[in-house]
Short mmCIF file of C-alpha atoms in Angstrom, two decimals:
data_model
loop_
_atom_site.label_atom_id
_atom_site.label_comp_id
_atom_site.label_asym_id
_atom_site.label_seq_id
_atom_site.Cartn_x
_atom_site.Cartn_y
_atom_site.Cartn_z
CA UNK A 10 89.83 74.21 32.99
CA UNK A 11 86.36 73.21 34.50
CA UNK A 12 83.73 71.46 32.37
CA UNK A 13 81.30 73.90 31.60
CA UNK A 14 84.20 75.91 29.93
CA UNK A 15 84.99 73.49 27.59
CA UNK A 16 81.25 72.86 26.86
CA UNK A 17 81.25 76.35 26.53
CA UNK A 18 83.66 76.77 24.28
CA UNK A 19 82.87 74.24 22.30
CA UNK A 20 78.98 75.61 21.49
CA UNK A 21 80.93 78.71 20.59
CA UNK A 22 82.83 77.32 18.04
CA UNK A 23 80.35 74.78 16.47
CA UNK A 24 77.63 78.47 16.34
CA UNK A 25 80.97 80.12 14.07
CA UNK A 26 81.58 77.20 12.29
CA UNK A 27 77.28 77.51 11.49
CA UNK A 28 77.46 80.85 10.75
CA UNK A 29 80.63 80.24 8.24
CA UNK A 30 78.27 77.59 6.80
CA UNK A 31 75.94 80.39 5.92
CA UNK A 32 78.46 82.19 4.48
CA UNK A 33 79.13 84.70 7.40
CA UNK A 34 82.40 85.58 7.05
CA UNK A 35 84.58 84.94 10.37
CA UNK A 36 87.18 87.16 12.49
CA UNK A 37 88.11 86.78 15.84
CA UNK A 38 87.18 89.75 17.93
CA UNK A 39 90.88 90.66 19.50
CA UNK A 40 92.34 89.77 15.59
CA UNK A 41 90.24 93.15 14.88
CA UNK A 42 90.66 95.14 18.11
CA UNK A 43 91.76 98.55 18.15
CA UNK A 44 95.76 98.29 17.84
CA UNK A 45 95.77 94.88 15.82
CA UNK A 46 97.25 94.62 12.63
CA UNK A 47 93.56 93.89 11.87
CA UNK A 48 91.94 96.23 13.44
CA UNK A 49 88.62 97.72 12.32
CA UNK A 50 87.74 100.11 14.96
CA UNK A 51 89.98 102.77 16.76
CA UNK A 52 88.75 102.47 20.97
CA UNK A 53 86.92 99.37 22.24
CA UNK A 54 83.88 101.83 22.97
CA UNK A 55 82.96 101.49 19.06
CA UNK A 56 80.02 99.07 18.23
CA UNK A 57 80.11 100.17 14.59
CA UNK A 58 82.67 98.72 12.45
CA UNK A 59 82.96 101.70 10.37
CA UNK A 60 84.77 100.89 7.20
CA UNK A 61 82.20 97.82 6.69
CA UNK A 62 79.41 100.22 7.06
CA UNK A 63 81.07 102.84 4.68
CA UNK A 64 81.98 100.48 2.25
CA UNK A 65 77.97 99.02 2.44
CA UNK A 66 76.74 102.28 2.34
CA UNK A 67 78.41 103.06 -0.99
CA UNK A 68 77.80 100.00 -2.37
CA UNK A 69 74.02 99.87 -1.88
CA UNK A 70 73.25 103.90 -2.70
CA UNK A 71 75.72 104.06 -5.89
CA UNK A 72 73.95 107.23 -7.14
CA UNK A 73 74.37 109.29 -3.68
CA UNK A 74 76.95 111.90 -3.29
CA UNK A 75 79.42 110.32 -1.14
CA UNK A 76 78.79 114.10 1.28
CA UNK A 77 75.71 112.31 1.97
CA UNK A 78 76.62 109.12 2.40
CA UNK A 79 78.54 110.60 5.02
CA UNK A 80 76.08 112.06 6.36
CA UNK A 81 74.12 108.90 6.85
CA UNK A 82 76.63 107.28 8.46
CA UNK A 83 76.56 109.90 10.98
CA UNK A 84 73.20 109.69 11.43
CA UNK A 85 73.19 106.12 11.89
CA UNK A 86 75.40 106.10 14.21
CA UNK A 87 74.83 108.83 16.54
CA UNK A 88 70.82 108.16 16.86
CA UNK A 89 70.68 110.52 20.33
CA UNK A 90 66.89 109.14 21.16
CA UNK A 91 66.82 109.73 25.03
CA UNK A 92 66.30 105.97 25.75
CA UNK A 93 68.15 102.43 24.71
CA UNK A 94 64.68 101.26 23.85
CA UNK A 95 63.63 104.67 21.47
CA UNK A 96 66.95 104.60 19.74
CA UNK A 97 66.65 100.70 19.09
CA UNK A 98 62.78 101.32 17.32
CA UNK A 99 64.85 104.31 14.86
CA UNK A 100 67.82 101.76 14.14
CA UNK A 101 65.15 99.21 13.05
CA UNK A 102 63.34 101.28 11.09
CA UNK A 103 65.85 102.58 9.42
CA UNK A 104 67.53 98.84 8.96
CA UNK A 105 64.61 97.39 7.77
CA UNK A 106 62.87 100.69 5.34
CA UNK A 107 66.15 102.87 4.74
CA UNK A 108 65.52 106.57 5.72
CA UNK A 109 65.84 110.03 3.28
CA UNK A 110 68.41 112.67 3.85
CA UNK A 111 68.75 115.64 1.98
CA UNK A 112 71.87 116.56 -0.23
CA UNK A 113 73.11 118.43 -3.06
CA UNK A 114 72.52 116.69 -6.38
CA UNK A 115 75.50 117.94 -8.74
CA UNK A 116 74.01 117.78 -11.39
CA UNK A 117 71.36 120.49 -10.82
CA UNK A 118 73.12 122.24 -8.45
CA UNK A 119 69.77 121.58 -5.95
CA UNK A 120 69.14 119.90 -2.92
CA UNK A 121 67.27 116.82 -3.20
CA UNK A 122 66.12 113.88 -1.03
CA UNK A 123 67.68 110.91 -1.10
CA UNK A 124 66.50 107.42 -0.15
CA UNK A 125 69.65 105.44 1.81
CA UNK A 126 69.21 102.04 2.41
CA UNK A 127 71.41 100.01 5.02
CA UNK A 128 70.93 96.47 3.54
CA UNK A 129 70.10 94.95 0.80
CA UNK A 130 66.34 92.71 1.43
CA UNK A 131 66.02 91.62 -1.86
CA UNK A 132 69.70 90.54 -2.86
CA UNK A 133 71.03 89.12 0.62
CA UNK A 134 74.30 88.32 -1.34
CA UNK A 135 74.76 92.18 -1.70
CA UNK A 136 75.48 92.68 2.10
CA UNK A 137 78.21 92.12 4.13
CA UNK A 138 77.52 89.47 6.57
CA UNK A 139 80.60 88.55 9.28
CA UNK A 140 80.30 86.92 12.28
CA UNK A 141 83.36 87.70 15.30
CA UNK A 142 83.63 85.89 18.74
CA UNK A 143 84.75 87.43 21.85
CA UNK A 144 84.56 90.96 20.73
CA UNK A 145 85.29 93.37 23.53
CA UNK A 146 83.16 96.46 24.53
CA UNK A 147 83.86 99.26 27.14
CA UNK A 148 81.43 101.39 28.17
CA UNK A 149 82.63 103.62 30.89
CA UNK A 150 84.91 101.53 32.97
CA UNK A 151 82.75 98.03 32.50
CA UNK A 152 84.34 95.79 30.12
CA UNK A 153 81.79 93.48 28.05
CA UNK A 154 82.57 90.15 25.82
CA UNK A 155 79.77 88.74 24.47
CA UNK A 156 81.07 85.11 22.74
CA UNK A 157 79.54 85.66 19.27
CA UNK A 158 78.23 88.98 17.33
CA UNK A 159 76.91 89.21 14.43
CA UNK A 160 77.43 92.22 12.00
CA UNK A 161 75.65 93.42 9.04
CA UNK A 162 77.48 96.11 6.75
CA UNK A 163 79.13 96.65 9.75
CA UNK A 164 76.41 97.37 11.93
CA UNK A 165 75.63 95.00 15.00
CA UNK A 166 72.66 93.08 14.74
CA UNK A 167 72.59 90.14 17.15
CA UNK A 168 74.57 89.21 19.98
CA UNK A 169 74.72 85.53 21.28
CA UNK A 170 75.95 84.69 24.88
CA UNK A 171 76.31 81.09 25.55
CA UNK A 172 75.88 79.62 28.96
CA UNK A 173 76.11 76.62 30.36
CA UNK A 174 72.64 75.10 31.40
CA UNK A 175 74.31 73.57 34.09
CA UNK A 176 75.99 76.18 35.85
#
């Protein structure tokens, strides 16, 4: 194994063992790989981890109809902006304000707005925060492993790729 590997490897695990600090939970990303006993997506071509978001979504909109809730995750995750850059502004937005989507209120029997939020600002403690190294991506036929990502109720919010200065 060449030096810069090890160096490498080591930043990599001294950033998780940070993160853990914070109180990021930790999973390795082929522990949680589609086909694991782990797993917690179905196809390496999913950024989302879906059950975290699901879970978060619930969690942090207790009085929307769970229809809606599905709805929102929907939404969140299939943006369709025509460019990377467009569809990154609306995922911000919506991260940072929540966003309204319309959906039957029970009760009434009317359709009503209702205000989902993605995370919780105010109570930090309230979100799921979990940190995974070497999770693999495929996008077509290229293959990407970033070292460290960082997920928020399941949603992907930074991605750190350590290189050696040196090489």
């Amino acid at each position: 194994m060449t030096a810069h590997l090890i160096v490498e490897d080591l930043v990599e695990q001294v950033c998780l063992e940070w993160f853990q600090d914070l109180g990021y939970e930790y999973r390795s990303g082929p522990d949680i790989a589609p086909g694991e006993l782990l797993a917690e997506r179905t196809s390496y071509e999913d950024v989302v981890l879906l059950s975290r978001l699901e879970q978060a979504l619930r969690r942090l909109n207790p009085d929307v109809p769970f229809e809606v809730l599905d709805d929102a995750s929907r939404k969140i995750t299939h943006i369709g902006e025509p460019t990377l850059t467009s569809s990154n502004r609306i995922f911000h937005w919506m991260l940072a304000d929540g966003f309204s989507l319309d959906g039957l209120d029970r009760r009434t029997g009317h359709i009503r707005g209702y205000h989902i939020r993605l995370a919780d600002s105010s109570n930090p403690d309230n979100n799921d925060w979990l940190v995974v190294n070497q999770f693999t991506v495929q996008e077509g036929k290229n293959n990407r492993r970033p070292d460290i990502v960082v997920f928020l109720n399941g949603l992907p919010v930074a991605v750190f790729e350590l290189k050696n200065a040196s090489s």
